[in-house]
Amino acid sequence: MNDQPQEAALQRDGLSRLTAEVLAACDALACQSEVEGGISRPFLCPTTRQVHAFLSAWATRLGMTTRVDAVGNLRSRLESPVPNAPTLYLGSHLDTVPNAGKYDGVLGVVLGYALVEALADQAAELPYAIEVLGFSEEEGVRYGVSFIGSRALVGTVDDALLDLTDPEGVRVRDAIGGFGLDLAELAGAEAAPNSLGYFEIHIEQGPVLQDLGAEVGVVSAIVGQDRLSLHFTGRASHAGTTPMPLRRDALAAAARLIVGAEDLARAAPGLAATVGMIEARPGAGNVVPGEVTCSLDVRHADDAARRVALDELLALAEREASARGVEFRAEPRMTERAVPMSAPLRALLHQAAEEEGLVHPELVSGAGHDAQIMAGRMPAAMLFVRSPNGLSHHPDEQVNPQDVEAALRVGARFLVRLAESVRAGAEASA
Ligand SMILES: [Zn+2]
């Protein structure tokens, strides 16, 4: 593991200096917020301009050209000297949840620029163009729909999306115009026809890497998920005078489902099942609950396994309801398929981490990411950086500097190995 290639990219001193620069950039961008004393940056909010100015200045120092596309994605490009070279996209998102931490999204964008800097002169010699992406919208805070930024690259921003309104009644299209952007240029936001792939570095937002003692991990897939509203309808009645056999207790039926979901998910590897919301009516201590509405969230990296689990849970709810004379109805709210990450790009990430002497576990992403959208158009891969205490979507979100440096080392080596494989492919086809 110590047979360091000659690549200038992988100079240790340079990488620890760059790590400090990455962390300083995350600190600086955390000050660009719509609220004082916290970080909040919804889609196309005014402080986005300062974020763009900061990153554009960095891009200019790296010899990149920067534009903001029709939906507000920041895009900095470094051309390849090779004619008709494909484009490799690197990035993450610049919007945040309310009262966010400093690293969710931003870290991956900043690391995109840092990787171009890490490759130094080699970056201008690569057989692919690099485009660093700072997506304008991933979290879905302003419009209740996620991934507006990456949807523009894969061509799935449509009129229905553009006509959605925020709580102030501002449509997506008006927010875009108000920011000084032109929807007529939407087609120009699409990814290049010959896209080599998309690579995103993101904090894990969970405790798995910390538990494994790993700095970074290779994402195998982004989970698929089902979200439903469940309705149990029984009959409210007097808690003292209604004998147990004659009750139609909706909450007792729902409770069996909740416990069953936990039991099933604990026993099935890779399955997550959650009832996060429940409302019982009429909601009095001395009344048998007649009506219950609750949520059900089921996730798995394998779509078939998720469907089997969901069917099992709905059958359980049906059984427990009918045993109590309670009617049961399930209302689907959202279904998203699992998205496996590109096998060749994953293999290169493992190779890069191995060469850097790092452990490189594979893990599933339980949260959604832009990579799942980009995967619809090109090979996509993700590297997770350990989240201390698994904390995210919280102002105390942290990263360890040595983990950020590990991500830089793996990322830089990945880009070099990818260049080798592109050159080998070009020679083979010549
Ligand atoms: Zn994120």
CSV table of C-alpha atoms and ligand atoms in Angstrom, one decimal:
chain,number,residue,atom,x,y,z
A,1,MET,CA,0.0,0.0,0.0
A,2,ASN,CA,3.0,2.3,0.2
A,3,ASP,CA,3.9,2.0,-3.5
A,4,GLN,CA,2.8,5.6,-4.1
A,5,PRO,CA,2.6,6.3,-7.8
A,6,GLN,CA,4.3,9.5,-9.0
A,7,GLU,CA,1.0,11.4,-9.4
A,8,ALA,CA,1.5,14.9,-8.2
A,9,ALA,CA,-2.1,14.7,-7.1
A,10,LEU,CA,-1.4,12.6,-4.1
A,11,GLN,CA,1.2,14.7,-2.2
A,12,ARG,CA,0.3,14.4,1.4
A,13,ASP,CA,1.4,18.0,2.5
A,14,GLY,CA,-0.8,19.4,-0.2
A,15,LEU,CA,-3.8,17.4,0.9
A,16,SER,CA,-3.6,18.4,4.5
A,17,ARG,CA,-3.4,22.1,3.4
A,18,LEU,CA,-6.4,21.5,1.1
A,19,THR,CA,-8.3,19.8,3.9
A,20,ALA,CA,-7.9,23.0,6.0
A,21,GLU,CA,-9.1,25.0,3.0
A,22,VAL,CA,-12.2,22.8,2.6
A,23,LEU,CA,-13.1,23.1,6.2
A,24,ALA,CA,-12.6,26.9,6.1
A,25,ALA,CA,-14.8,27.1,3.0
A,26,CYS,CA,-17.6,25.2,4.8
A,27,ASP,CA,-17.2,27.7,7.7
A,28,ALA,CA,-17.4,30.6,5.4
A,29,LEU,CA,-20.4,29.3,3.5
A,30,ALA,CA,-22.2,28.6,6.8
A,31,CYS,CA,-22.3,32.4,7.3
A,32,GLN,CA,-24.5,32.8,4.1
A,33,SER,CA,-27.9,32.2,5.7
A,34,GLU,CA,-31.4,33.6,5.5
A,35,VAL,CA,-31.6,33.6,9.3
A,36,GLU,CA,-29.3,35.0,11.9
A,37,GLY,CA,-27.7,32.6,14.3
A,38,GLY,CA,-28.4,29.5,12.2
A,39,ILE,CA,-28.0,28.1,8.7
A,40,SER,CA,-31.0,28.1,6.4
A,41,ARG,CA,-30.7,28.3,2.7
A,42,PRO,CA,-33.8,27.3,0.8
A,43,PHE,CA,-34.0,27.1,-3.0
A,44,LEU,CA,-33.0,30.3,-4.7
A,45,CYS,CA,-32.9,32.4,-1.6
A,46,PRO,CA,-30.9,35.7,-1.8
A,47,THR,CA,-27.9,34.4,0.1
A,48,THR,CA,-27.3,31.8,-2.7
A,49,ARG,CA,-25.7,34.6,-4.6
A,50,GLN,CA,-22.9,35.0,-2.0
A,51,VAL,CA,-22.4,31.2,-2.0
A,52,HIS,CA,-22.1,31.3,-5.8
A,53,ALA,CA,-19.6,34.3,-5.7
A,54,PHE,CA,-17.4,32.5,-3.2
A,55,LEU,CA,-17.2,29.3,-5.2
A,56,SER,CA,-16.9,31.0,-8.6
A,57,ALA,CA,-13.9,32.9,-7.3
A,58,TRP,CA,-12.3,29.6,-6.3
A,59,ALA,CA,-13.2,28.1,-9.7
A,60,THR,CA,-11.5,31.1,-11.5
A,61,ARG,CA,-8.3,30.6,-9.5
A,62,LEU,CA,-8.4,26.9,-10.8
A,63,GLY,CA,-8.8,28.0,-14.4
A,64,MET,CA,-12.4,26.9,-14.6
A,65,THR,CA,-15.3,28.7,-16.2
A,66,THR,CA,-18.5,29.1,-14.2
A,67,ARG,CA,-22.1,29.7,-15.1
A,68,VAL,CA,-25.5,29.4,-13.3
A,69,ASP,CA,-28.0,27.4,-15.2
A,70,ALA,CA,-31.7,28.0,-15.7
A,71,VAL,CA,-32.7,26.4,-12.3
A,72,GLY,CA,-29.9,28.0,-10.4
A,73,ASN,CA,-27.3,25.2,-10.3
A,74,LEU,CA,-23.7,26.5,-10.1
A,75,ARG,CA,-21.6,24.8,-12.7
A,76,SER,CA,-17.8,25.2,-13.0
A,77,ARG,CA,-16.1,23.5,-15.9
A,78,LEU,CA,-12.6,22.5,-16.7
A,79,GLU,CA,-12.2,21.4,-20.3
A,80,SER,CA,-10.0,18.5,-21.4
A,81,PRO,CA,-7.3,18.9,-24.1
A,82,VAL,CA,-8.8,15.8,-25.7
A,83,PRO,CA,-11.3,16.6,-28.5
A,84,ASN,CA,-14.8,15.5,-27.8
A,85,ALA,CA,-13.9,14.3,-24.3
A,86,PRO,CA,-16.7,13.1,-22.1
A,87,THR,CA,-17.8,15.0,-19.0
A,88,LEU,CA,-17.3,13.8,-15.5
A,89,TYR,CA,-19.7,15.6,-13.0
A,90,LEU,CA,-18.6,16.1,-9.4
A,91,GLY,CA,-20.8,17.7,-6.8
A,92,SER,CA,-23.6,17.9,-4.4
A,93,HIS,CA,-26.2,20.5,-3.2
A,94,LEU,CA,-25.9,24.0,-1.9
A,95,ASP,CA,-29.5,24.4,-0.4
A,96,THR,CA,-30.1,23.4,3.2
A,97,VAL,CA,-32.9,22.3,5.6
A,98,PRO,CA,-33.9,25.0,8.2
A,99,ASN,CA,-31.4,25.2,11.1
A,100,ALA,CA,-29.0,23.0,9.2
A,101,GLY,CA,-25.4,22.0,9.9
A,102,LYS,CA,-22.4,23.1,7.9
A,103,TYR,CA,-21.6,20.0,5.8
A,104,ASP,CA,-24.8,18.4,4.4
A,105,GLY,CA,-24.4,19.0,0.7
A,106,VAL,CA,-21.9,21.9,0.9
A,107,LEU,CA,-19.0,19.6,1.8
A,108,GLY,CA,-19.5,17.6,-1.5
A,109,VAL,CA,-19.5,20.7,-3.6
A,110,VAL,CA,-16.5,22.2,-1.9
A,111,LEU,CA,-14.6,18.9,-2.2
A,112,GLY,CA,-15.4,19.0,-6.0
A,113,TYR,CA,-13.3,22.2,-6.3
A,114,ALA,CA,-10.7,20.8,-3.9
A,115,LEU,CA,-10.3,17.7,-6.0
A,116,VAL,CA,-9.6,19.9,-9.1
A,117,GLU,CA,-7.1,21.7,-7.0
A,118,ALA,CA,-5.6,18.5,-5.7
A,119,LEU,CA,-5.0,17.2,-9.2
A,120,ALA,CA,-3.2,20.5,-9.9
A,121,ASP,CA,-1.6,20.5,-13.4
A,122,GLN,CA,-2.8,17.0,-14.1
A,123,ALA,CA,-6.4,18.2,-14.0
A,124,ALA,CA,-5.9,20.1,-17.3
A,125,GLU,CA,-4.5,17.0,-18.9
A,126,LEU,CA,-7.3,14.6,-18.1
A,127,PRO,CA,-9.1,12.7,-20.9
A,128,TYR,CA,-12.4,14.0,-19.6
A,129,ALA,CA,-13.8,17.4,-18.8
A,130,ILE,CA,-14.7,18.0,-15.2
A,131,GLU,CA,-17.8,19.9,-14.2
A,132,VAL,CA,-18.3,20.8,-10.5
A,133,LEU,CA,-22.0,21.0,-9.7
A,134,GLY,CA,-23.5,23.0,-6.8
A,135,PHE,CA,-27.1,21.9,-7.1
A,136,SER,CA,-29.7,24.7,-6.2
A,137,GLU,CA,-32.3,22.4,-4.6
A,138,GLU,CA,-32.1,18.9,-3.1
A,139,GLU,CA,-33.8,19.1,0.3
A,140,GLY,CA,-37.3,19.8,-1.0
A,141,VAL,CA,-37.9,22.5,1.7
A,142,ARG,CA,-39.4,25.3,-0.3
A,143,TYR,CA,-41.7,23.3,-2.7
A,144,GLY,CA,-42.1,19.9,-0.9
A,145,VAL,CA,-40.4,18.3,-4.0
A,146,SER,CA,-36.8,17.3,-3.8
A,147,PHE,CA,-34.0,17.4,-6.4
A,148,ILE,CA,-35.1,20.3,-8.6
A,149,GLY,CA,-31.4,21.0,-9.4
A,150,SER,CA,-30.5,17.5,-10.5
A,151,ARG,CA,-33.8,17.0,-12.3
A,152,ALA,CA,-32.8,19.8,-14.6
A,153,LEU,CA,-29.7,17.9,-15.7
A,154,VAL,CA,-31.6,14.8,-16.6
A,155,GLY,CA,-34.4,16.7,-18.3
A,156,THR,CA,-37.3,16.0,-15.9
A,157,VAL,CA,-38.3,19.5,-14.9
A,158,ASP,CA,-41.8,19.8,-16.4
A,159,ASP,CA,-44.6,22.3,-16.2
A,160,ALA,CA,-46.3,20.5,-13.3
A,161,LEU,CA,-43.1,21.1,-11.3
A,162,LEU,CA,-42.7,24.6,-12.4
A,163,ASP,CA,-46.2,25.5,-11.4
A,164,LEU,CA,-45.9,24.3,-7.8
A,165,THR,CA,-46.2,27.1,-5.2
A,166,ASP,CA,-44.3,27.7,-2.0
A,167,PRO,CA,-46.1,28.8,1.2
A,168,GLU,CA,-46.1,32.4,0.0
A,169,GLY,CA,-47.8,31.4,-3.3
A,170,VAL,CA,-44.6,31.9,-5.4
A,171,ARG,CA,-44.5,29.4,-8.2
A,172,VAL,CA,-41.2,27.7,-9.1
A,173,ARG,CA,-41.1,29.5,-12.4
A,174,ASP,CA,-41.6,32.8,-10.7
A,175,ALA,CA,-38.8,32.1,-8.2
A,176,ILE,CA,-36.5,31.3,-11.1
A,177,GLY,CA,-37.4,34.5,-13.0
A,178,GLY,CA,-37.1,36.5,-9.7
A,179,PHE,CA,-33.6,35.2,-9.3
A,180,GLY,CA,-32.7,36.6,-12.7
A,181,LEU,CA,-32.7,33.2,-14.5
A,182,ASP,CA,-34.4,32.4,-17.8
A,183,LEU,CA,-36.5,29.3,-18.1
A,184,ALA,CA,-36.1,29.5,-21.9
A,185,GLU,CA,-32.6,28.2,-21.3
A,186,LEU,CA,-33.8,25.1,-19.4
A,187,ALA,CA,-32.7,22.7,-22.2
A,188,GLY,CA,-29.2,24.1,-21.8
A,189,ALA,CA,-29.2,22.8,-18.2
A,190,GLU,CA,-29.2,19.2,-19.4
A,191,ALA,CA,-26.2,17.1,-18.9
A,192,ALA,CA,-23.8,16.6,-21.9
A,193,PRO,CA,-24.8,13.8,-24.2
A,194,ASN,CA,-21.5,12.0,-23.6
A,195,SER,CA,-21.4,12.1,-19.8
A,196,LEU,CA,-18.8,9.9,-18.2
A,197,GLY,CA,-20.5,9.8,-14.9
A,198,TYR,CA,-21.4,11.6,-11.7
A,199,PHE,CA,-19.5,11.3,-8.4
A,200,GLU,CA,-20.8,12.8,-5.2
A,201,ILE,CA,-19.1,12.9,-1.8
A,202,HIS,CA,-21.6,13.4,1.1
A,203,ILE,CA,-21.6,13.0,4.8
A,204,GLU,CA,-23.1,9.7,5.8
A,205,GLN,CA,-25.8,11.3,8.1
A,206,GLY,CA,-25.9,8.1,10.1
A,207,PRO,CA,-23.8,6.1,12.5
A,208,VAL,CA,-22.7,3.1,10.3
A,209,LEU,CA,-19.1,4.3,9.5
A,210,GLN,CA,-18.5,5.4,13.0
A,211,ASP,CA,-19.6,2.0,14.2
A,212,LEU,CA,-17.2,0.3,11.7
A,213,GLY,CA,-14.3,2.6,12.6
A,214,ALA,CA,-14.1,3.7,8.9
A,215,GLU,CA,-13.2,7.2,7.7
A,216,VAL,CA,-15.2,6.8,4.4
A,217,GLY,CA,-17.5,4.2,2.8
A,218,VAL,CA,-18.5,3.3,-0.7
A,219,VAL,CA,-22.3,3.6,-1.3
A,220,SER,CA,-23.7,0.4,-2.9
A,221,ALA,CA,-27.2,1.7,-3.5
A,222,ILE,CA,-29.7,4.3,-2.5
A,223,VAL,CA,-32.7,2.6,-0.8
A,224,GLY,CA,-36.1,2.4,-2.4
A,225,GLN,CA,-38.9,3.5,-0.2
A,226,ASP,CA,-42.7,3.4,0.3
A,227,ARG,CA,-44.5,5.9,2.4
A,228,LEU,CA,-48.2,5.4,3.2
A,229,SER,CA,-50.9,6.7,5.4
A,230,LEU,CA,-52.8,4.0,7.3
A,231,HIS,CA,-56.3,4.5,8.5
A,232,PHE,CA,-58.0,2.3,11.1
A,233,THR,CA,-61.7,2.9,11.7
A,234,GLY,CA,-63.4,1.3,14.7
A,235,ARG,CA,-65.9,2.8,17.1
A,236,ALA,CA,-65.4,5.2,19.9
A,237,SER,CA,-67.1,4.1,23.1
A,238,HIS,CA,-67.1,4.3,26.9
A,239,ALA,CA,-63.9,2.9,28.4
A,240,GLY,CA,-65.7,1.7,31.5
A,241,THR,CA,-69.0,0.3,30.1
A,242,THR,CA,-67.8,-1.3,26.8
A,243,PRO,CA,-66.8,-4.9,27.6
A,244,MET,CA,-63.5,-6.0,26.0
A,245,PRO,CA,-65.0,-8.5,23.5
A,246,LEU,CA,-67.4,-5.8,22.2
A,247,ARG,CA,-64.9,-3.1,21.6
A,248,ARG,CA,-63.7,-1.9,18.2
A,249,ASP,CA,-60.4,-0.4,19.3
A,250,ALA,CA,-58.6,1.2,16.4
A,251,LEU,CA,-55.5,2.1,18.4
A,252,ALA,CA,-55.0,-1.5,19.6
A,253,ALA,CA,-55.0,-2.6,16.0
A,254,ALA,CA,-52.6,0.1,15.0
A,255,ALA,CA,-50.3,-0.7,18.0
A,256,ARG,CA,-50.0,-4.3,16.8
A,257,LEU,CA,-48.9,-3.1,13.4
A,258,ILE,CA,-46.3,-0.8,14.9
A,259,VAL,CA,-44.8,-3.5,17.0
A,260,GLY,CA,-45.0,-5.9,14.0
A,261,ALA,CA,-43.1,-3.4,11.8
A,262,GLU,CA,-40.3,-3.2,14.3
A,263,ASP,CA,-40.1,-7.0,14.7
A,264,LEU,CA,-40.1,-7.6,11.0
A,265,ALA,CA,-37.4,-4.9,10.3
A,266,ARG,CA,-35.2,-6.1,13.1
A,267,ALA,CA,-35.3,-9.6,11.8
A,268,ALA,CA,-34.8,-8.8,8.1
A,269,PRO,CA,-31.3,-7.5,7.1
A,270,GLY,CA,-31.3,-4.2,5.3
A,271,LEU,CA,-35.0,-3.5,6.0
A,272,ALA,CA,-36.1,-0.3,7.8
A,273,ALA,CA,-39.7,0.2,8.8
A,274,THR,CA,-40.9,3.2,10.8
A,275,VAL,CA,-44.2,4.5,12.1
A,276,GLY,CA,-43.2,8.1,12.8
A,277,MET,CA,-46.6,9.7,13.2
A,278,ILE,CA,-49.8,8.6,14.8
A,279,GLU,CA,-53.1,10.4,15.7
A,280,ALA,CA,-55.8,8.7,17.7
A,281,ARG,CA,-59.3,10.1,18.0
A,282,PRO,CA,-61.2,11.2,19.9
A,283,GLY,CA,-58.1,11.3,22.1
A,284,ALA,CA,-59.4,11.0,25.6
A,285,GLY,CA,-58.2,8.8,28.4
A,286,ASN,CA,-61.6,7.3,29.1
A,287,VAL,CA,-62.7,6.7,25.6
A,288,VAL,CA,-62.0,3.6,23.4
A,289,PRO,CA,-60.1,5.1,20.4
A,290,GLY,CA,-62.4,4.9,17.3
A,291,GLU,CA,-60.1,6.3,14.6
A,292,VAL,CA,-56.4,6.1,14.1
A,293,THR,CA,-54.3,7.5,11.3
A,294,CYS,CA,-50.6,6.7,11.2
A,295,SER,CA,-47.7,6.8,8.8
A,296,LEU,CA,-45.7,3.9,7.5
A,297,ASP,CA,-42.2,4.3,6.0
A,298,VAL,CA,-40.6,1.1,4.6
A,299,ARG,CA,-37.1,1.1,3.0
A,300,HIS,CA,-34.7,-1.4,1.5
A,301,ALA,CA,-31.9,-1.4,-1.1
A,302,ASP,CA,-33.7,-4.3,-2.9
A,303,ASP,CA,-37.1,-3.4,-4.4
A,304,ALA,CA,-38.4,-7.0,-4.2
A,305,ALA,CA,-37.5,-7.3,-0.6
A,306,ARG,CA,-39.2,-4.0,0.2
A,307,ARG,CA,-42.4,-5.1,-1.6
A,308,VAL,CA,-42.5,-8.4,0.2
A,309,ALA,CA,-42.1,-6.6,3.6
A,310,LEU,CA,-44.7,-4.0,2.8
A,311,ASP,CA,-47.2,-6.7,1.7
A,312,GLU,CA,-46.5,-8.6,4.9
A,313,LEU,CA,-47.1,-5.5,7.1
A,314,LEU,CA,-50.3,-4.6,5.3
A,315,ALA,CA,-51.6,-8.1,5.7
A,316,LEU,CA,-50.7,-7.9,9.4
A,317,ALA,CA,-52.6,-4.6,9.8
A,318,GLU,CA,-55.6,-6.1,8.0
A,319,ARG,CA,-55.6,-9.2,10.3
A,320,GLU,CA,-55.3,-7.2,13.5
A,321,ALA,CA,-58.0,-4.8,12.3
A,322,SER,CA,-60.5,-7.4,11.4
A,323,ALA,CA,-59.9,-9.3,14.6
A,324,ARG,CA,-61.3,-6.2,16.4
A,325,GLY,CA,-64.1,-5.3,14.0
A,326,VAL,CA,-62.0,-2.4,12.7
A,327,GLU,CA,-61.8,-1.3,9.1
A,328,PHE,CA,-58.4,-0.9,7.6
A,329,ARG,CA,-57.3,1.2,4.6
A,330,ALA,CA,-53.8,2.0,3.3
A,331,GLU,CA,-53.2,5.1,1.3
A,332,PRO,CA,-50.0,5.1,-0.7
A,333,ARG,CA,-48.2,8.5,-0.5
A,334,MET,CA,-44.9,7.9,-2.3
A,335,THR,CA,-43.0,5.1,-3.9
A,336,GLU,CA,-39.4,5.3,-5.0
A,337,ARG,CA,-37.4,2.6,-6.5
A,338,ALA,CA,-33.9,1.6,-5.1
A,339,VAL,CA,-31.1,3.0,-7.2
A,340,PRO,CA,-27.9,0.8,-7.3
A,341,MET,CA,-24.7,2.8,-7.8
A,342,SER,CA,-22.5,2.1,-10.9
A,343,ALA,CA,-20.5,-1.2,-10.4
A,344,PRO,CA,-17.5,0.0,-12.4
A,345,LEU,CA,-17.3,3.3,-10.6
A,346,ARG,CA,-17.7,1.6,-7.2
A,347,ALA,CA,-14.9,-0.8,-8.1
A,348,LEU,CA,-12.6,2.2,-8.8
A,349,LEU,CA,-13.6,3.8,-5.5
A,350,HIS,CA,-12.7,0.6,-3.7
A,351,GLN,CA,-9.4,0.4,-5.6
A,352,ALA,CA,-8.6,4.0,-4.7
A,353,ALA,CA,-9.3,3.5,-1.0
A,354,GLU,CA,-7.3,0.3,-0.9
A,355,GLU,CA,-4.3,2.0,-2.5
A,356,GLU,CA,-4.6,4.8,0.1
A,357,GLY,CA,-4.5,2.1,2.9
A,358,LEU,CA,-8.0,2.8,4.1
A,359,VAL,CA,-10.7,0.4,5.0
A,360,HIS,CA,-13.5,0.8,2.5
A,361,PRO,CA,-16.8,-0.7,3.6
A,362,GLU,CA,-19.8,-0.6,1.4
A,363,LEU,CA,-23.0,0.8,2.8
A,364,VAL,CA,-26.5,1.5,1.6
A,365,SER,CA,-27.7,5.1,1.7
A,366,GLY,CA,-31.0,5.2,3.7
A,367,ALA,CA,-31.5,8.8,2.6
A,368,GLY,CA,-32.1,10.2,-0.9
A,369,HIS,CA,-29.4,12.0,-2.8
A,370,ASP,CA,-28.9,13.8,-6.2
A,371,ALA,CA,-26.9,10.7,-7.3
A,372,GLN,CA,-30.2,8.8,-7.6
A,373,ILE,CA,-31.5,11.3,-10.1
A,374,MET,CA,-28.2,11.6,-12.0
A,375,ALA,CA,-28.1,7.7,-12.2
A,376,GLY,CA,-31.1,8.0,-14.6
A,377,ARG,CA,-28.8,9.5,-17.2
A,378,MET,CA,-25.2,8.3,-16.4
A,379,PRO,CA,-23.2,6.0,-14.2
A,380,ALA,CA,-23.3,7.4,-10.6
A,381,ALA,CA,-21.3,6.8,-7.5
A,382,MET,CA,-21.1,8.1,-4.0
A,383,LEU,CA,-18.5,8.2,-1.3
A,384,PHE,CA,-19.7,8.7,2.3
A,385,VAL,CA,-17.7,10.6,4.9
A,386,ARG,CA,-18.1,9.5,8.5
A,387,SER,CA,-20.7,11.5,10.5
A,388,PRO,CA,-19.5,11.8,14.1
A,389,ASN,CA,-22.4,10.6,16.3
A,390,GLY,CA,-24.4,10.1,13.2
A,391,LEU,CA,-25.7,13.6,13.6
A,392,SER,CA,-27.2,15.5,10.6
A,393,HIS,CA,-29.9,18.0,9.7
A,394,HIS,CA,-28.8,19.6,13.0
A,395,PRO,CA,-26.6,22.6,13.8
A,396,ASP,CA,-24.2,20.3,15.7
A,397,GLU,CA,-23.4,18.3,12.5
A,398,GLN,CA,-19.7,17.6,12.4
A,399,VAL,CA,-16.9,16.1,10.3
A,400,ASN,CA,-13.4,14.9,11.4
A,401,PRO,CA,-10.6,16.7,9.5
A,402,GLN,CA,-8.8,13.3,9.0
A,403,ASP,CA,-12.0,11.9,7.4
A,404,VAL,CA,-12.2,14.9,5.0
A,405,GLU,CA,-8.6,14.3,4.1
A,406,ALA,CA,-9.3,10.6,3.5
A,407,ALA,CA,-12.2,11.6,1.2
A,408,LEU,CA,-9.8,13.9,-0.7
A,409,ARG,CA,-7.2,11.1,-1.0
A,410,VAL,CA,-9.7,8.6,-2.2
A,411,GLY,CA,-11.4,11.1,-4.6
A,412,ALA,CA,-8.1,12.3,-6.1
A,413,ARG,CA,-6.9,8.8,-6.7
A,414,PHE,CA,-10.3,7.8,-8.1
A,415,LEU,CA,-10.1,10.6,-10.7
A,416,VAL,CA,-6.6,9.4,-11.7
A,417,ARG,CA,-7.7,5.8,-12.0
A,418,LEU,CA,-10.7,6.8,-14.0
A,419,ALA,CA,-8.5,8.8,-16.3
A,420,GLU,CA,-6.4,5.7,-16.9
A,421,SER,CA,-9.5,3.6,-17.6
A,422,VAL,CA,-10.8,6.2,-20.1
A,423,ARG,CA,-7.4,6.3,-21.9
A,424,ALA,CA,-7.3,2.5,-22.0
A,425,GLY,CA,-10.8,2.4,-23.4
A,426,ALA,CA,-9.8,5.0,-26.1
A,427,GLU,CA,-6.8,2.9,-27.0
A,428,ALA,CA,-8.8,-0.3,-27.2
A,429,SER,CA,-11.3,1.3,-29.6
A,430,ALA,CA,-8.7,3.1,-31.7
B,1,ZN,ZN,-27.6,16.3,1.5
